[in-house]
PDB file of C-alpha atoms and ligand atoms in Angstrom:
ATOM      1  CA  UNK A  12    -243.017 -16.749  36.878  1.00 51.00           C
ATOM      2  CA  UNK A  13    -246.038 -17.508  34.665  1.00 60.00           C
ATOM      3  CA  UNK A  14    -245.456 -20.346  32.198  1.00 71.00           C
ATOM      4  CA  UNK A  15    -245.221 -19.330  28.513  1.00 81.00           C
ATOM      5  CA  UNK A  16    -248.420 -19.746  26.471  1.00 86.00           C
ATOM      6  CA  UNK A  17    -246.798 -22.534  24.454  1.00 89.00           C
ATOM      7  CA  UNK A  18    -246.130 -24.660  27.576  1.00 90.00           C
ATOM      8  CA  UNK A  19    -249.854 -24.936  28.310  1.00 96.00           C
ATOM      9  CA  UNK A  20    -251.146 -28.434  27.556  1.00 98.00           C
ATOM     10  CA  UNK A  21    -253.101 -29.570  24.527  1.00 98.00           C
ATOM     11  CA  UNK A  22    -256.419 -30.965  25.738  1.00 98.00           C
ATOM     12  CA  UNK A  23    -257.642 -34.093  24.017  1.00 98.00           C
ATOM     13  CA  UNK A  24    -260.761 -36.117  24.715  1.00 98.00           C
ATOM     14  CA  UNK A  25    -262.934 -38.988  23.604  1.00 98.00           C
ATOM     15  CA  UNK A  26    -265.862 -40.961  24.985  1.00 98.00           C
ATOM     16  CA  UNK A  27    -263.293 -43.416  26.336  1.00 98.00           C
ATOM     17  CA  UNK A  28    -259.974 -44.958  25.399  1.00 98.00           C
ATOM     18  CA  UNK A  29    -260.349 -44.593  21.601  1.00 98.00           C
ATOM     19  CA  UNK A  30    -258.753 -41.163  21.466  1.00 98.00           C
ATOM     20  CA  UNK A  31    -255.550 -42.585  22.953  1.00 98.00           C
ATOM     21  CA  UNK A  32    -254.893 -43.842  19.405  1.00 98.00           C
ATOM     22  CA  UNK A  33    -254.878 -40.178  18.293  1.00 98.00           C
ATOM     23  CA  UNK A  34    -252.817 -39.112  21.291  1.00 98.00           C
ATOM     24  CA  UNK A  35    -250.174 -41.703  20.337  1.00 98.00           C
ATOM     25  CA  UNK A  36    -249.776 -40.168  16.870  1.00 98.00           C
ATOM     26  CA  UNK A  37    -249.938 -36.573  18.122  1.00 98.00           C
ATOM     27  CA  UNK A  38    -247.301 -37.263  20.781  1.00 97.00           C
ATOM     28  CA  UNK A  39    -245.055 -38.942  18.189  1.00 97.00           C
ATOM     29  CA  UNK A  40    -245.339 -35.899  15.914  1.00 97.00           C
ATOM     30  CA  UNK A  41    -245.130 -33.293  18.702  1.00 97.00           C
ATOM     31  CA  UNK A  42    -242.982 -34.864  21.437  1.00 95.00           C
ATOM     32  CA  UNK A  43    -242.249 -31.578  23.230  1.00 95.00           C
ATOM     33  CA  UNK A  44    -245.922 -30.765  23.784  1.00 97.00           C
ATOM     34  CA  UNK A  45    -247.694 -31.353  27.078  1.00 97.00           C
ATOM     35  CA  UNK A  46    -250.978 -33.234  26.706  1.00 98.00           C
ATOM     36  CA  UNK A  47    -253.916 -33.695  29.008  1.00 98.00           C
ATOM     37  CA  UNK A  48    -256.270 -36.497  27.953  1.00 98.00           C
ATOM     38  CA  UNK A  49    -259.796 -37.076  29.224  1.00 98.00           C
ATOM     39  CA  UNK A  50    -261.828 -40.217  28.584  1.00 98.00           C
ATOM     40  CA  UNK A  51    -265.524 -39.943  29.357  1.00 98.00           C
ATOM     41  CA  UNK A  52    -265.603 -43.684  30.064  1.00 98.00           C
ATOM     42  CA  UNK A  53    -268.533 -43.400  32.463  1.00 97.00           C
ATOM     43  CA  UNK A  54    -270.685 -42.264  29.522  1.00 97.00           C
ATOM     44  CA  UNK A  55    -269.245 -44.358  26.687  1.00 97.00           C
ATOM     45  CA  UNK A  56    -270.350 -45.168  24.103  1.00 97.00           C
ATOM     46  CA  UNK A  57    -271.337 -41.828  22.588  1.00 97.00           C
ATOM     47  CA  UNK A  58    -272.186 -43.462  19.282  1.00 95.00           C
ATOM     48  CA  UNK A  59    -275.713 -44.482  20.267  1.00 93.00           C
ATOM     49  CA  UNK A  60    -276.566 -41.157  21.959  1.00 96.00           C
ATOM     50  CA  UNK A  61    -278.426 -38.150  20.595  1.00 95.00           C
ATOM     51  CA  UNK A  62    -276.698 -34.985  19.464  1.00 96.00           C
ATOM     52  CA  UNK A  63    -278.137 -33.147  22.459  1.00 97.00           C
ATOM     53  CA  UNK A  64    -276.821 -35.694  24.961  1.00 97.00           C
ATOM     54  CA  UNK A  65    -273.364 -35.645  23.384  1.00 98.00           C
ATOM     55  CA  UNK A  66    -273.238 -31.842  23.498  1.00 97.00           C
ATOM     56  CA  UNK A  67    -274.115 -31.851  27.196  1.00 97.00           C
ATOM     57  CA  UNK A  68    -271.491 -34.506  27.975  1.00 98.00           C
ATOM     58  CA  UNK A  69    -268.900 -32.701  25.891  1.00 97.00           C
ATOM     59  CA  UNK A  70    -269.518 -29.447  27.709  1.00 97.00           C
ATOM     60  CA  UNK A  71    -268.644 -31.147  31.009  1.00 97.00           C
ATOM     61  CA  UNK A  72    -265.381 -32.304  29.465  1.00 97.00           C
ATOM     62  CA  UNK A  73    -264.697 -28.752  28.293  1.00 96.00           C
ATOM     63  CA  UNK A  74    -265.026 -27.450  31.863  1.00 96.00           C
ATOM     64  CA  UNK A  75    -262.434 -30.023  32.949  1.00 95.00           C
ATOM     65  CA  UNK A  76    -260.141 -28.829  30.144  1.00 97.00           C
ATOM     66  CA  UNK A  77    -260.571 -25.137  30.948  1.00 96.00           C
ATOM     67  CA  UNK A  78    -259.544 -25.850  34.548  1.00 97.00           C
ATOM     68  CA  UNK A  79    -256.330 -27.296  33.139  1.00 97.00           C
ATOM     69  CA  UNK A  80    -255.755 -24.151  31.076  1.00 97.00           C
ATOM     70  CA  UNK A  81    -255.420 -25.968  27.744  1.00 98.00           C
ATOM     71  CA  UNK A  82    -254.110 -23.981  24.761  1.00 98.00           C
ATOM     72  CA  UNK A  83    -256.099 -26.020  22.215  1.00 98.00           C
ATOM     73  CA  UNK A  84    -258.744 -28.720  22.280  1.00 98.00           C
ATOM     74  CA  UNK A  85    -258.628 -31.863  20.163  1.00 98.00           C
ATOM     75  CA  UNK A  86    -261.878 -33.801  19.827  1.00 98.00           C
ATOM     76  CA  UNK A  87    -260.286 -37.229  19.363  1.00 98.00           C
ATOM     77  CA  UNK A  88    -263.664 -38.700  18.519  1.00 98.00           C
ATOM     78  CA  UNK A  89    -265.563 -38.668  15.225  1.00 98.00           C
ATOM     79  CA  UNK A  90    -268.919 -38.935  16.996  1.00 98.00           C
ATOM     80  CA  UNK A  91    -268.347 -36.007  19.370  1.00 98.00           C
ATOM     81  CA  UNK A  92    -266.968 -33.907  16.508  1.00 98.00           C
ATOM     82  CA  UNK A  93    -270.123 -34.497  14.444  1.00 98.00           C
ATOM     83  CA  UNK A  94    -272.409 -33.734  17.365  1.00 98.00           C
ATOM     84  CA  UNK A  95    -270.601 -30.928  19.149  1.00 98.00           C
ATOM     85  CA  UNK A  96    -267.757 -29.254  17.214  1.00 98.00           C
ATOM     86  CA  UNK A  97    -269.773 -26.318  15.795  1.00 96.00           C
ATOM     87  CA  UNK A  98    -271.366 -25.755  19.216  1.00 96.00           C
ATOM     88  CA  UNK A  99    -267.957 -25.764  20.960  1.00 97.00           C
ATOM     89  CA  UNK A 100    -266.457 -23.437  18.339  1.00 97.00           C
ATOM     90  CA  UNK A 101    -269.332 -21.029  18.892  1.00 96.00           C
ATOM     91  CA  UNK A 102    -268.776 -20.865  22.645  1.00 95.00           C
ATOM     92  CA  UNK A 103    -265.005 -21.120  23.016  1.00 96.00           C
ATOM     93  CA  UNK A 104    -262.196 -18.914  21.758  1.00 94.00           C
ATOM     94  CA  UNK A 105    -259.729 -21.823  21.903  1.00 95.00           C
ATOM     95  CA  UNK A 106    -258.517 -23.501  18.721  1.00 97.00           C
ATOM     96  CA  UNK A 107    -260.624 -26.660  18.320  1.00 98.00           C
ATOM     97  CA  UNK A 108    -259.468 -29.529  16.132  1.00 98.00           C
ATOM     98  CA  UNK A 109    -262.020 -32.201  15.290  1.00 98.00           C
ATOM     99  CA  UNK A 110    -262.103 -35.434  13.313  1.00 98.00           C
ATOM    100  CA  UNK A 111    -264.064 -36.997  10.492  1.00 97.00           C
ATOM    101  CA  UNK A 112    -263.949 -40.447   8.879  1.00 98.00           C
ATOM    102  CA  UNK A 113    -260.999 -40.467   6.448  1.00 98.00           C
ATOM    103  CA  UNK A 114    -263.229 -40.896   3.403  1.00 98.00           C
ATOM    104  CA  UNK A 115    -261.340 -38.302   1.379  1.00 97.00           C
ATOM    105  CA  UNK A 116    -257.965 -40.147   1.364  1.00 97.00           C
ATOM    106  CA  UNK A 117    -259.730 -43.525   1.079  1.00 98.00           C
ATOM    107  CA  UNK A 118    -261.645 -42.384  -2.010  1.00 97.00           C
ATOM    108  CA  UNK A 119    -258.351 -42.726  -3.949  1.00 97.00           C
ATOM    109  CA  UNK A 120    -258.999 -46.521  -3.840  1.00 98.00           C
ATOM    110  CA  UNK A 121    -262.528 -46.226  -5.232  1.00 96.00           C
ATOM    111  CA  UNK A 122    -261.679 -47.792  -8.581  1.00 96.00           C
ATOM    112  CA  UNK A 123    -260.619 -51.040  -6.793  1.00 97.00           C
ATOM    113  CA  UNK A 124    -263.994 -51.552  -5.139  1.00 97.00           C
ATOM    114  CA  UNK A 125    -266.378 -50.321  -2.456  1.00 97.00           C
ATOM    115  CA  UNK A 126    -265.084 -48.046   0.298  1.00 98.00           C
ATOM    116  CA  UNK A 127    -266.522 -49.376   3.556  1.00 98.00           C
ATOM    117  CA  UNK A 128    -266.824 -46.621   6.139  1.00 98.00           C
ATOM    118  CA  UNK A 129    -266.966 -48.210   9.588  1.00 98.00           C
ATOM    119  CA  UNK A 130    -268.235 -45.712  12.168  1.00 98.00           C
ATOM    120  CA  UNK A 131    -270.785 -45.245  14.930  1.00 98.00           C
ATOM    121  CA  UNK A 132    -274.469 -44.931  14.163  1.00 96.00           C
ATOM    122  CA  UNK A 133    -274.459 -41.301  15.311  1.00 97.00           C
ATOM    123  CA  UNK A 134    -271.463 -40.307  13.158  1.00 98.00           C
ATOM    124  CA  UNK A 135    -273.125 -41.806  10.080  1.00 98.00           C
ATOM    125  CA  UNK A 136    -276.493 -40.204  10.811  1.00 96.00           C
ATOM    126  CA  UNK A 137    -275.434 -36.584  11.411  1.00 97.00           C
ATOM    127  CA  UNK A 138    -275.122 -33.888   8.708  1.00 97.00           C
ATOM    128  CA  UNK A 139    -271.305 -33.657   8.882  1.00 97.00           C
ATOM    129  CA  UNK A 140    -271.004 -37.143   7.413  1.00 98.00           C
ATOM    130  CA  UNK A 141    -273.785 -36.491   4.903  1.00 97.00           C
ATOM    131  CA  UNK A 142    -271.830 -33.524   3.599  1.00 97.00           C
ATOM    132  CA  UNK A 143    -268.623 -35.613   3.418  1.00 98.00           C
ATOM    133  CA  UNK A 144    -270.605 -38.216   1.454  1.00 98.00           C
ATOM    134  CA  UNK A 145    -271.849 -35.606  -0.976  1.00 98.00           C
ATOM    135  CA  UNK A 146    -268.214 -34.709  -1.785  1.00 97.00           C
ATOM    136  CA  UNK A 147    -266.335 -38.038  -1.601  1.00 97.00           C
ATOM    137  CA  UNK A 148    -269.077 -40.612  -1.225  1.00 96.00           C
ATOM    138  CA  UNK A 149    -269.053 -42.196  -4.683  1.00 96.00           C
ATOM    139  CA  UNK A 150    -268.715 -45.938  -4.078  1.00 94.00           C
ATOM    140  CA  UNK A 151    -268.735 -45.488  -0.295  1.00 98.00           C
ATOM    141  CA  UNK A 152    -270.802 -47.747   1.930  1.00 98.00           C
ATOM    142  CA  UNK A 153    -271.619 -46.384   5.411  1.00 98.00           C
ATOM    143  CA  UNK A 154    -271.307 -49.323   7.807  1.00 98.00           C
ATOM    144  CA  UNK A 155    -272.489 -48.798  11.395  1.00 98.00           C
ATOM    145  CA  UNK A 156    -270.805 -51.081  13.924  1.00 98.00           C
ATOM    146  CA  UNK A 157    -273.073 -51.332  16.996  1.00 97.00           C
ATOM    147  CA  UNK A 158    -271.362 -53.045  19.919  1.00 97.00           C
ATOM    148  CA  UNK A 159    -267.798 -52.663  18.641  1.00 98.00           C
ATOM    149  CA  UNK A 160    -266.827 -49.737  20.884  1.00 98.00           C
ATOM    150  CA  UNK A 161    -268.118 -51.600  23.946  1.00 97.00           C
ATOM    151  CA  UNK A 162    -265.824 -54.578  23.232  1.00 98.00           C
ATOM    152  CA  UNK A 163    -262.823 -52.336  22.580  1.00 98.00           C
ATOM    153  CA  UNK A 164    -263.465 -50.483  25.844  1.00 97.00           C
ATOM    154  CA  UNK A 165    -263.147 -53.912  27.500  1.00 96.00           C
ATOM    155  CA  UNK A 166    -259.725 -54.421  25.895  1.00 96.00           C
ATOM    156  CA  UNK A 167    -261.058 -56.945  23.362  1.00 97.00           C
ATOM    157  CA  UNK A 168    -258.990 -56.120  20.295  1.00 97.00           C
ATOM    158  CA  UNK A 169    -258.721 -59.575  18.728  1.00 97.00           C
ATOM    159  CA  UNK A 170    -261.003 -61.825  20.778  1.00 98.00           C
ATOM    160  CA  UNK A 171    -263.483 -64.476  19.550  1.00 98.00           C
ATOM    161  CA  UNK A 172    -266.356 -62.164  20.576  1.00 98.00           C
ATOM    162  CA  UNK A 173    -264.874 -59.323  18.520  1.00 98.00           C
ATOM    163  CA  UNK A 174    -264.478 -61.548  15.453  1.00 98.00           C
ATOM    164  CA  UNK A 175    -267.993 -62.888  15.862  1.00 98.00           C
ATOM    165  CA  UNK A 176    -269.377 -59.340  15.925  1.00 98.00           C
ATOM    166  CA  UNK A 177    -267.237 -58.246  12.958  1.00 98.00           C
ATOM    167  CA  UNK A 178    -268.380 -61.336  11.074  1.00 98.00           C
ATOM    168  CA  UNK A 179    -272.012 -60.282  11.565  1.00 98.00           C
ATOM    169  CA  UNK A 180    -271.402 -56.614  10.697  1.00 98.00           C
ATOM    170  CA  UNK A 181    -269.437 -57.455   7.565  1.00 98.00           C
ATOM    171  CA  UNK A 182    -271.587 -60.389   6.379  1.00 96.00           C
ATOM    172  CA  UNK A 183    -273.511 -58.276   3.817  1.00 95.00           C
ATOM    173  CA  UNK A 184    -270.226 -57.394   2.071  1.00 94.00           C
ATOM    174  CA  UNK A 185    -268.817 -60.905   1.817  1.00 90.00           C
ATOM    175  CA  UNK A 186    -268.080 -61.440  -1.851  1.00 88.00           C
ATOM    176  CA  UNK A 187    -268.119 -57.688  -2.579  1.00 93.00           C
ATOM    177  CA  UNK A 188    -264.917 -56.208  -3.998  1.00 96.00           C
ATOM    178  CA  UNK A 189    -263.628 -53.827  -1.334  1.00 98.00           C
ATOM    179  CA  UNK A 190    -261.254 -51.024  -2.368  1.00 98.00           C
ATOM    180  CA  UNK A 191    -260.523 -49.770   1.169  1.00 98.00           C
ATOM    181  CA  UNK A 192    -261.870 -49.775   4.689  1.00 98.00           C
ATOM    182  CA  UNK A 193    -262.157 -46.536   6.683  1.00 98.00           C
ATOM    183  CA  UNK A 194    -261.833 -46.721  10.462  1.00 98.00           C
ATOM    184  CA  UNK A 195    -264.222 -43.848  11.176  1.00 98.00           C
ATOM    185  CA  UNK A 196    -264.103 -44.187  14.938  1.00 98.00           C
ATOM    186  CA  UNK A 197    -260.931 -43.751  16.972  1.00 98.00           C
ATOM    187  CA  UNK A 198    -261.654 -46.884  19.023  1.00 98.00           C
ATOM    188  CA  UNK A 199    -261.546 -49.093  15.921  1.00 98.00           C
ATOM    189  CA  UNK A 200    -257.871 -48.256  15.360  1.00 98.00           C
ATOM    190  CA  UNK A 201    -257.032 -50.580  18.278  1.00 98.00           C
ATOM    191  CA  UNK A 202    -258.782 -53.432  16.444  1.00 98.00           C
ATOM    192  CA  UNK A 203    -257.112 -52.687  13.098  1.00 98.00           C
ATOM    193  CA  UNK A 204    -255.343 -56.071  12.870  1.00 97.00           C
ATOM    194  CA  UNK A 205    -258.530 -57.975  13.702  1.00 98.00           C
ATOM    195  CA  UNK A 206    -260.542 -55.932  11.179  1.00 98.00           C
ATOM    196  CA  UNK A 207    -257.898 -56.531   8.490  1.00 98.00           C
ATOM    197  CA  UNK A 208    -258.337 -60.311   8.914  1.00 97.00           C
ATOM    198  CA  UNK A 209    -261.870 -59.977   7.511  1.00 97.00           C
ATOM    199  CA  UNK A 210    -260.591 -58.652   4.151  1.00 97.00           C
ATOM    200  CA  UNK A 211    -258.185 -59.909   1.507  1.00 96.00           C
ATOM    201  CA  UNK A 212    -254.529 -59.354   2.436  1.00 96.00           C
ATOM    202  CA  UNK A 213    -253.342 -55.897   1.448  1.00 96.00           C
ATOM    203  CA  UNK A 214    -256.748 -54.188   1.587  1.00 97.00           C
ATOM    204  CA  UNK A 215    -255.956 -50.600   2.677  1.00 98.00           C
ATOM    205  CA  UNK A 216    -257.305 -49.837   6.149  1.00 98.00           C
ATOM    206  CA  UNK A 217    -257.373 -46.057   6.485  1.00 98.00           C
ATOM    207  CA  UNK A 218    -257.783 -43.906   9.586  1.00 98.00           C
ATOM    208  CA  UNK A 219    -257.676 -40.158  10.223  1.00 97.00           C
ATOM    209  CA  UNK A 220    -255.262 -40.141  13.141  1.00 98.00           C
ATOM    210  CA  UNK A 221    -252.081 -38.946  11.463  1.00 97.00           C
ATOM    211  CA  UNK A 222    -254.004 -36.338   9.496  1.00 97.00           C
ATOM    212  CA  UNK A 223    -255.455 -35.069  12.778  1.00 98.00           C
ATOM    213  CA  UNK A 224    -252.007 -34.953  14.398  1.00 98.00           C
ATOM    214  CA  UNK A 225    -250.710 -32.927  11.439  1.00 98.00           C
ATOM    215  CA  UNK A 226    -253.691 -30.596  11.704  1.00 98.00           C
ATOM    216  CA  UNK A 227    -252.953 -30.030  15.417  1.00 98.00           C
ATOM    217  CA  UNK A 228    -249.364 -29.148  14.509  1.00 98.00           C
ATOM    218  CA  UNK A 229    -250.515 -26.828  11.725  1.00 98.00           C
ATOM    219  CA  UNK A 230    -253.056 -24.972  13.882  1.00 98.00           C
ATOM    220  CA  UNK A 231    -250.596 -24.509  16.765  1.00 97.00           C
ATOM    221  CA  UNK A 232    -247.916 -23.248  14.403  1.00 97.00           C
ATOM    222  CA  UNK A 233    -250.314 -20.806  12.792  1.00 97.00           C
ATOM    223  CA  UNK A 234    -251.244 -19.393  16.206  1.00 96.00           C
ATOM    224  CA  UNK A 235    -247.655 -19.245  17.472  1.00 95.00           C
ATOM    225  CA  UNK A 236    -248.490 -21.872  20.113  1.00 96.00           C
ATOM    226  CA  UNK A 237    -246.032 -24.654  19.210  1.00 96.00           C
ATOM    227  CA  UNK A 238    -243.718 -25.399  22.112  1.00 94.00           C
ATOM    228  CA  UNK A 239    -240.127 -24.498  21.202  1.00 91.00           C
ATOM    229  CA  UNK A 240    -237.241 -26.947  21.817  1.00 85.00           C
ATOM    230  CA  UNK A 241    -236.230 -27.057  25.453  1.00 80.00           C
ATOM    231  CA  UNK A 242    -232.540 -26.536  26.334  1.00 79.00           C
ATOM    232  CA  UNK A 243    -232.142 -30.094  27.667  1.00 82.00           C
ATOM    233  CA  UNK A 244    -234.119 -31.725  24.856  1.00 80.00           C
ATOM    234  CA  UNK A 245    -236.806 -32.651  27.368  1.00 85.00           C
ATOM    235  CA  UNK A 246    -240.058 -34.285  26.184  1.00 89.00           C
ATOM    236  CA  UNK A 247    -243.523 -33.048  27.151  1.00 94.00           C
ATOM    237  CA  UNK A 248    -245.731 -34.651  29.773  1.00 96.00           C
ATOM    238  CA  UNK A 249    -248.968 -36.604  29.326  1.00 98.00           C
ATOM    239  CA  UNK A 250    -251.677 -36.518  31.984  1.00 98.00           C
ATOM    240  CA  UNK A 251    -254.733 -38.780  31.949  1.00 98.00           C
ATOM    241  CA  UNK A 252    -258.134 -38.385  33.552  1.00 98.00           C
ATOM    242  CA  UNK A 253    -261.420 -40.257  33.244  1.00 98.00           C
ATOM    243  CA  UNK A 254    -265.009 -40.026  34.413  1.00 98.00           C
ATOM    244  CA  UNK A 255    -264.844 -43.807  34.826  1.00 97.00           C
ATOM    245  CA  UNK A 256    -262.932 -45.945  37.303  1.00 98.00           C
ATOM    246  CA  UNK A 257    -259.520 -44.244  37.354  1.00 98.00           C
ATOM    247  CA  UNK A 258    -257.843 -47.238  39.032  1.00 98.00           C
ATOM    248  CA  UNK A 259    -258.478 -49.481  36.041  1.00 97.00           C
ATOM    249  CA  UNK A 260    -258.939 -47.031  33.172  1.00 98.00           C
ATOM    250  CA  UNK A 261    -255.789 -44.927  33.563  1.00 98.00           C
ATOM    251  CA  UNK A 262    -253.309 -47.853  33.620  1.00 98.00           C
ATOM    252  CA  UNK A 263    -255.177 -49.195  30.553  1.00 98.00           C
ATOM    253  CA  UNK A 264    -254.757 -45.838  28.769  1.00 98.00           C
ATOM    254  CA  UNK A 265    -251.043 -45.769  29.609  1.00 98.00           C
ATOM    255  CA  UNK A 266    -250.642 -49.289  28.224  1.00 97.00           C
ATOM    256  CA  UNK A 267    -252.395 -48.262  24.989  1.00 98.00           C
ATOM    257  CA  UNK A 268    -250.187 -45.192  24.701  1.00 97.00           C
ATOM    258  CA  UNK A 269    -247.103 -47.420  24.947  1.00 95.00           C
ATOM    259  CA  UNK A 270    -248.583 -49.541  22.153  1.00 91.00           C
ATOM    260  CA  UNK A 271    -248.962 -52.656  24.341  1.00 84.00           C
TER     261      UNK A 271
HETATM  262  N1  LIG B 330    -264.196 -43.022  19.596  1.00 72.15           N
HETATM  263  C1  LIG B 330    -265.371 -42.449  19.145  1.00 72.15           C
HETATM  264  C2  LIG B 330    -265.430 -42.054  17.700  1.00 72.15           C
HETATM  265  O1  LIG B 330    -264.414 -41.787  17.137  1.00 72.15           O
HETATM  266  C3  LIG B 330    -266.641 -42.622  19.887  1.00 72.15           C
HETATM  267  C4  LIG B 330    -267.138 -43.986  20.014  1.00 72.15           C
HETATM  268  C5  LIG B 330    -268.332 -44.081  20.906  1.00 72.15           C
HETATM  269  O2  LIG B 330    -268.227 -43.685  22.071  1.00 72.15           O
HETATM  270  O3  LIG B 330    -269.366 -44.569  20.453  1.00 72.15           O
HETATM  271  O4  LIG B 330    -266.478 -41.986  17.101  1.00 72.15           O
END
């Protein structure tokens, strides 16, 4: 018997392990759903690549997802969304959910000081972010973080090297009143505690993960694709794949999913 449409997995991808931070929130919100996650670790980081390169890489991921018969595609990556979402929407009939730096919710803290938007160079350069800035950018400071994704891919979430790099990136803002910090790259969510140490206690550190999870739920509901409760209360499954070294990357992804 063919499986019902709603039992097909939700495809989710990122340049590497960063999107697992989105998967964690989406799985918590939608525990019955099946997920298939792909990390393009062999080609990470995306954040220093051109739009054209990212589109080509993303298309290879899409072919992997189509083979797995996904019912929706989540681009769990701000950089890939900026570079490829319109292109993917043009060529695919699937619902596609993308991400953007959470500048809109963070702008509520504008009166307390600058809103630092930490993201990749590519995310900050492309028109999607420029248009976000034109709507919510008052008091926002785009802050590229070269090298940060590479350290996080190595599992360095709170290491001396990570703090040294953050110290350099954030040096220009020392002494500036900061209203909030936006984690505009899904990798950075894993370094949230380390990033918070560079700001006064209580500084809001905002990411777009829960908003994205809610959007996935909303889109699936709208299309009648949400998986109904199963008779035995069973949870969905999560499959991982990578273009990198599966022997090391997949156990790492599973650890991140468990929050370890
Ligand atoms: N995790 C990604 C993002 O949200 C991509 C980082 C990268 O590969 O440079 O932007």
